Short mmCIF file of C-alpha atoms in Angstrom, two decimals:
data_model
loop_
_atom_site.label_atom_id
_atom_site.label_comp_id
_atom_site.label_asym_id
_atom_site.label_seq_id
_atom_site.Cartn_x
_atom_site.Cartn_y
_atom_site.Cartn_z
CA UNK A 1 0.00 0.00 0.00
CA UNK A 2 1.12 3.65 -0.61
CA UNK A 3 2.72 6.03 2.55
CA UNK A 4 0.04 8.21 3.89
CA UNK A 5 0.87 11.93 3.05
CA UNK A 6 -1.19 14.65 4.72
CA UNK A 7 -3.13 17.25 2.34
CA UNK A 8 -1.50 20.03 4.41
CA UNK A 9 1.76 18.90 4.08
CA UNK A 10 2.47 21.88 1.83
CA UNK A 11 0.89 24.65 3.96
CA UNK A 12 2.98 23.54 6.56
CA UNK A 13 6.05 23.94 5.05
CA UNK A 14 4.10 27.42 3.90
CA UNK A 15 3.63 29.08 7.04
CA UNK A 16 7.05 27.58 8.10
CA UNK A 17 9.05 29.65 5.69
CA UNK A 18 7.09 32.60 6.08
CA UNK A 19 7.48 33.02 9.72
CA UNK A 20 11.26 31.43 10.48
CA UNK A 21 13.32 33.33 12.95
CA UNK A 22 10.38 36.15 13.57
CA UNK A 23 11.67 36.01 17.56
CA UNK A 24 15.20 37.63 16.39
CA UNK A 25 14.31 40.92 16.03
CA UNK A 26 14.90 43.88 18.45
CA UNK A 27 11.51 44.80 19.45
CA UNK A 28 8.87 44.94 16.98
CA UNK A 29 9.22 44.10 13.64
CA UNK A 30 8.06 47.44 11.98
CA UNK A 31 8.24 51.04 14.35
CA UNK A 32 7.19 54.16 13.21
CA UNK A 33 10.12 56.61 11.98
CA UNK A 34 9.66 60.24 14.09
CA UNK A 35 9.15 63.44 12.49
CA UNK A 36 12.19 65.24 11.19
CA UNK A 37 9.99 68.24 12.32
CA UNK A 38 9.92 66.84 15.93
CA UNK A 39 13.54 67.22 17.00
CA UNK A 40 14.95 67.98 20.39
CA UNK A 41 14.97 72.10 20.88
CA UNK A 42 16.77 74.36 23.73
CA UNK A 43 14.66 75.12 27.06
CA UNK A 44 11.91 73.25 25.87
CA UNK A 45 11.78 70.82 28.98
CA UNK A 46 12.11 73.80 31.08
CA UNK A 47 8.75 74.38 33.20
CA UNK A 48 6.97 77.59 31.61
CA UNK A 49 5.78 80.31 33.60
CA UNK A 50 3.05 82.51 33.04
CA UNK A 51 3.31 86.29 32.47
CA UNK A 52 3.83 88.91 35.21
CA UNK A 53 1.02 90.88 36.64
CA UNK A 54 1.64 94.34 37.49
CA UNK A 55 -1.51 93.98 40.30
CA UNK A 56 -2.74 91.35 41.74
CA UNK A 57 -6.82 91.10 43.19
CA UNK A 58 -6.42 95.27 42.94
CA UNK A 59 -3.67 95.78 45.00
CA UNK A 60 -0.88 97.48 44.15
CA UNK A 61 2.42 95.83 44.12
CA UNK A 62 5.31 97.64 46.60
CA UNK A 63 7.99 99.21 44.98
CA UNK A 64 11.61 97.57 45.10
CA UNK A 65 13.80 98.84 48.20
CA UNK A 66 16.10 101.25 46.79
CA UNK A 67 19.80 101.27 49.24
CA UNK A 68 20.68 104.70 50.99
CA UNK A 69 22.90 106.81 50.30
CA UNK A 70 25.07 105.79 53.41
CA UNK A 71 25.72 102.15 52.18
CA UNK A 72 28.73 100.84 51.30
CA UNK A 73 28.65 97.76 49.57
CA UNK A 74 30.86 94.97 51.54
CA UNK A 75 34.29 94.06 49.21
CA UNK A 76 35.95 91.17 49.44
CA UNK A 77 39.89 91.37 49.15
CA UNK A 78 41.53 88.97 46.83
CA UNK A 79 44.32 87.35 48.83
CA UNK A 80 47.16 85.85 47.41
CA UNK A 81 47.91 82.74 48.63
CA UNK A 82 51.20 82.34 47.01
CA UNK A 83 52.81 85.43 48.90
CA UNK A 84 51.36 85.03 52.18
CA UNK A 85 52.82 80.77 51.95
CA UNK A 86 56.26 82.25 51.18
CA UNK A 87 56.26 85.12 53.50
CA UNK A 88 55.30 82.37 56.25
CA UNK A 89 57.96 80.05 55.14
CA UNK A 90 60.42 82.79 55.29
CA UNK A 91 59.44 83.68 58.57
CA UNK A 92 59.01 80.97 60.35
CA UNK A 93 61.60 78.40 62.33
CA UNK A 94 62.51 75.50 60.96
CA UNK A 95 61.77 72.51 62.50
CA UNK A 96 64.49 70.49 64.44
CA UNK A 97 65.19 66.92 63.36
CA UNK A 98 63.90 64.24 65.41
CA UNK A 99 66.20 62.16 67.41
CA UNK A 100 65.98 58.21 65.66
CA UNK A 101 67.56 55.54 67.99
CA UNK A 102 69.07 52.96 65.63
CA UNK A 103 69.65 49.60 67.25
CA UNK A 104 70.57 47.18 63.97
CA UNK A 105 73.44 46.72 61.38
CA UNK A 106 70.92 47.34 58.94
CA UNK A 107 70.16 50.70 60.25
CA UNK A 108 66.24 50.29 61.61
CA UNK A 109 65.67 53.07 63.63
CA UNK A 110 62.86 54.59 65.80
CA UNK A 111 61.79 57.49 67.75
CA UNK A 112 64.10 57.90 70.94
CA UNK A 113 61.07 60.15 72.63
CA UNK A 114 58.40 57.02 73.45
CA UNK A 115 61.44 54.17 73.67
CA UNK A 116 61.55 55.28 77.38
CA UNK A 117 65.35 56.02 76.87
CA UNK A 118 65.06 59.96 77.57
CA UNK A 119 64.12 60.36 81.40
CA UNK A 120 61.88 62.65 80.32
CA UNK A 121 59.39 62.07 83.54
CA UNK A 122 61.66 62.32 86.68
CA UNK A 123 62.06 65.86 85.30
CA UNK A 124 58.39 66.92 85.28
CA UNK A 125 57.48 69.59 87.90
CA UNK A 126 54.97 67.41 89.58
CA UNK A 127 57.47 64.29 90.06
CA UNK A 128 57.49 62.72 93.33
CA UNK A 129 54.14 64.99 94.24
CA UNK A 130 51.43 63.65 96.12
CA UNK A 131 49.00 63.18 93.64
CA UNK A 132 45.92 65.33 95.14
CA UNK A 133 43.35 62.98 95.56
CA UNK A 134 45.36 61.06 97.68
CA UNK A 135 45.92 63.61 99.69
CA UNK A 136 42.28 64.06 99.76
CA UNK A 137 41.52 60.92 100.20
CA UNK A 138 44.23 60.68 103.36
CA UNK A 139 42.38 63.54 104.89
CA UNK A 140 38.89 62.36 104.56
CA UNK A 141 40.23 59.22 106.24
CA UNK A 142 41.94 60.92 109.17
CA UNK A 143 38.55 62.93 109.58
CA UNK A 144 36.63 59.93 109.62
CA UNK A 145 38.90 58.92 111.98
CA UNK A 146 38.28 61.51 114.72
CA UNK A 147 34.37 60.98 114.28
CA UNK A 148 34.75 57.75 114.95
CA UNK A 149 36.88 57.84 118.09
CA UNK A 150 34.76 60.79 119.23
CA UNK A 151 31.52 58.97 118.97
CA UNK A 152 32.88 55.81 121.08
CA UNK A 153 34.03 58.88 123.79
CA UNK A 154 30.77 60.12 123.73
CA UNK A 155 29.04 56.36 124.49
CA UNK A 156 31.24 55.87 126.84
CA UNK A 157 30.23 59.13 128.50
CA UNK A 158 26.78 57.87 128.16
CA UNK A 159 27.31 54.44 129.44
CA UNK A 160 28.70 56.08 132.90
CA UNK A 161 31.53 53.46 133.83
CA UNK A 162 32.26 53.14 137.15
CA UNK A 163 35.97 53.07 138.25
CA UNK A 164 36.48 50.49 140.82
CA UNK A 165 38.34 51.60 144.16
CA UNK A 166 41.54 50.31 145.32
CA UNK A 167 39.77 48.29 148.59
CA UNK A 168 37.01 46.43 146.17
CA UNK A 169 40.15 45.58 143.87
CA UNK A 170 42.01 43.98 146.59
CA UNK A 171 39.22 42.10 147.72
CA UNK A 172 38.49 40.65 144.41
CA UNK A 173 42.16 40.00 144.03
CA UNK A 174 42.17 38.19 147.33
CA UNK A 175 39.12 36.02 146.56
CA UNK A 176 40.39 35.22 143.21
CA UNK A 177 43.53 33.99 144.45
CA UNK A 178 41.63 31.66 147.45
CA UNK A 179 39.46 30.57 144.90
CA UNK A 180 42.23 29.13 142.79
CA UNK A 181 44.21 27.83 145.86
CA UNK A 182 40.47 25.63 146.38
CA UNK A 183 40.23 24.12 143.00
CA UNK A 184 44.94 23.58 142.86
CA UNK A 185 44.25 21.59 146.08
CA UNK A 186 41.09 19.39 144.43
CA UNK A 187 43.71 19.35 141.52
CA UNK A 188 46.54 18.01 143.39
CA UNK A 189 44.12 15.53 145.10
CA UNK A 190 43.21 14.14 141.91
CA UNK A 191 44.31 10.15 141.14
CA UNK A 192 47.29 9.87 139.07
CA UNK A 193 45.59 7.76 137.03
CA UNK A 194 42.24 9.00 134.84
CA UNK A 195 40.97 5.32 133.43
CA UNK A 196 37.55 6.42 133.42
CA UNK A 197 35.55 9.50 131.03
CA UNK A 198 34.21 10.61 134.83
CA UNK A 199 38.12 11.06 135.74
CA UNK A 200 38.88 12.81 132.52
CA UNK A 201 35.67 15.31 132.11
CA UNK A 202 36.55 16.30 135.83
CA UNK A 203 40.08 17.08 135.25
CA UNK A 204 39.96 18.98 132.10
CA UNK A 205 37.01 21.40 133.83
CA UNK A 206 39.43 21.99 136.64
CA UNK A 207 42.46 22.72 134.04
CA UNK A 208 39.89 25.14 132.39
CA UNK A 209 39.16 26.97 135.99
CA UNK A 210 42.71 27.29 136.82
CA UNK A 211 43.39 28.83 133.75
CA UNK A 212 40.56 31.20 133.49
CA UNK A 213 41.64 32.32 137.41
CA UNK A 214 44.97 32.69 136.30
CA UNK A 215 44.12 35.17 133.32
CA UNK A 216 41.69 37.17 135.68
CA UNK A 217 44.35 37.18 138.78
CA UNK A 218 46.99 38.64 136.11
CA UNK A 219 44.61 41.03 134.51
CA UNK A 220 43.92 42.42 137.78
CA UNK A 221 47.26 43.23 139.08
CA UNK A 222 48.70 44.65 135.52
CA UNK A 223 46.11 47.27 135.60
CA UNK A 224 45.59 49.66 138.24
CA UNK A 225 42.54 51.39 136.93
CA UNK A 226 39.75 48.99 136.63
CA UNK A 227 35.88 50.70 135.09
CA UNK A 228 32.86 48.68 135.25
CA UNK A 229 29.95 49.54 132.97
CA UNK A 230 26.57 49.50 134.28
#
């Protein structure tokens, strides 16, 4: 049997030729040429503005301030800047090289000022000074001080203390020292040996007793004075 061939076959390959590559173009295919009579001219972007009125809603417009005849119009005095940089230059002192510290073969060098080579503080006017706010400091302290010791004066003054007389201090001296010749004696009675806690607990309490006697009998006759707050 024969091939099928389509009976649009050749419109196909019609409409095929006829519109290859239309997607190449720039934009669209056909654009309408401007007027030669339509160029570009000067000012004419420039916003328009209408014509002056010589009065406006009847009223008169005020006339333009006219300067007196006393005014002198400010003028500004060209300067040249060429003169005035040389007659500075000429003028002024030269500047004095800066001292380089160079501490390589291959000649690196670098400011002697910062290297902390020149003493350059031990000769300021305030060196060795008491900086001020320590002084201030020191005297706030001492002031503090005085309030301080004042205010436990004035407590004490307030408390009344009682000094105690020479006759009550010996006879607290002499009862201290006949109560520790009691509990020495119970001491020295005690059995050489301690093999029981009862032995042990009793011993150490009178150690403590003699002790704190001791302290108080010492404390006694080292100071003469004696005050008992109320």
């Amino acid at each position: 049997p024969l091939r099928y061939i389509s009976k649009y076959r050749e419109f196909v390959k019609r409409e095929a030729v006829k519109n290859k590559s239309q997607w190449k173009t720039m934009g669209p295919a056909k654009v309408a040429v401007p007027s030669p009579n339509d160029f570009l001219q000067k000012h004419s972007k420039e916003p328009k503005l209408g014509p002056k009125k010589k009065e406006e809603d009847g009223k008169k417009l005020l006339p333009l301030s006219v300067p007196q005849r006393t005014y002198r119009p400010v003028t500004r005095i060209k300067k040249n800047f060429i003169n005035e940089n040389a007659v500075a230059v000429i003028k002024g002192v030269p500047k004095k090289p800066r001292p380089f510290c160079v501490d390589t073969r291959q000649g690196d060098k670098y400011p002697l000022e910062p290297s902390g080579l020149v003493p350059k503080y031990i000769k300021k006017k305030n060196y060795g000074v008491t900086p001020k706010y320590v002084t201030r400091r020191n005297e706030e302290m001492k002031r503090e001080e005085e309030e301080r010791e004042a205010s436990v004066l004035e407590q004490l003054k307030k408390k009344a203390m009682k000094t105690l007389s020479e006759e009550e201090r010996t006879n607290i001296l002499k009862a201290l020292k006949k109560n520790w010749e009691e509990i020495n004696h119970a001491y020295l009675g005690l059995p050489v040996l301690t093999d029981t806690m009862y032995k042990k607990i009793h011993k150490e309490e009178l150690e403590l007793k003699l002790k704190q006697l001791e302290h108080d009998i010492e404390a006694i006759e080292k100071h003469k004075n004696i005050y008992i707050a109320d």
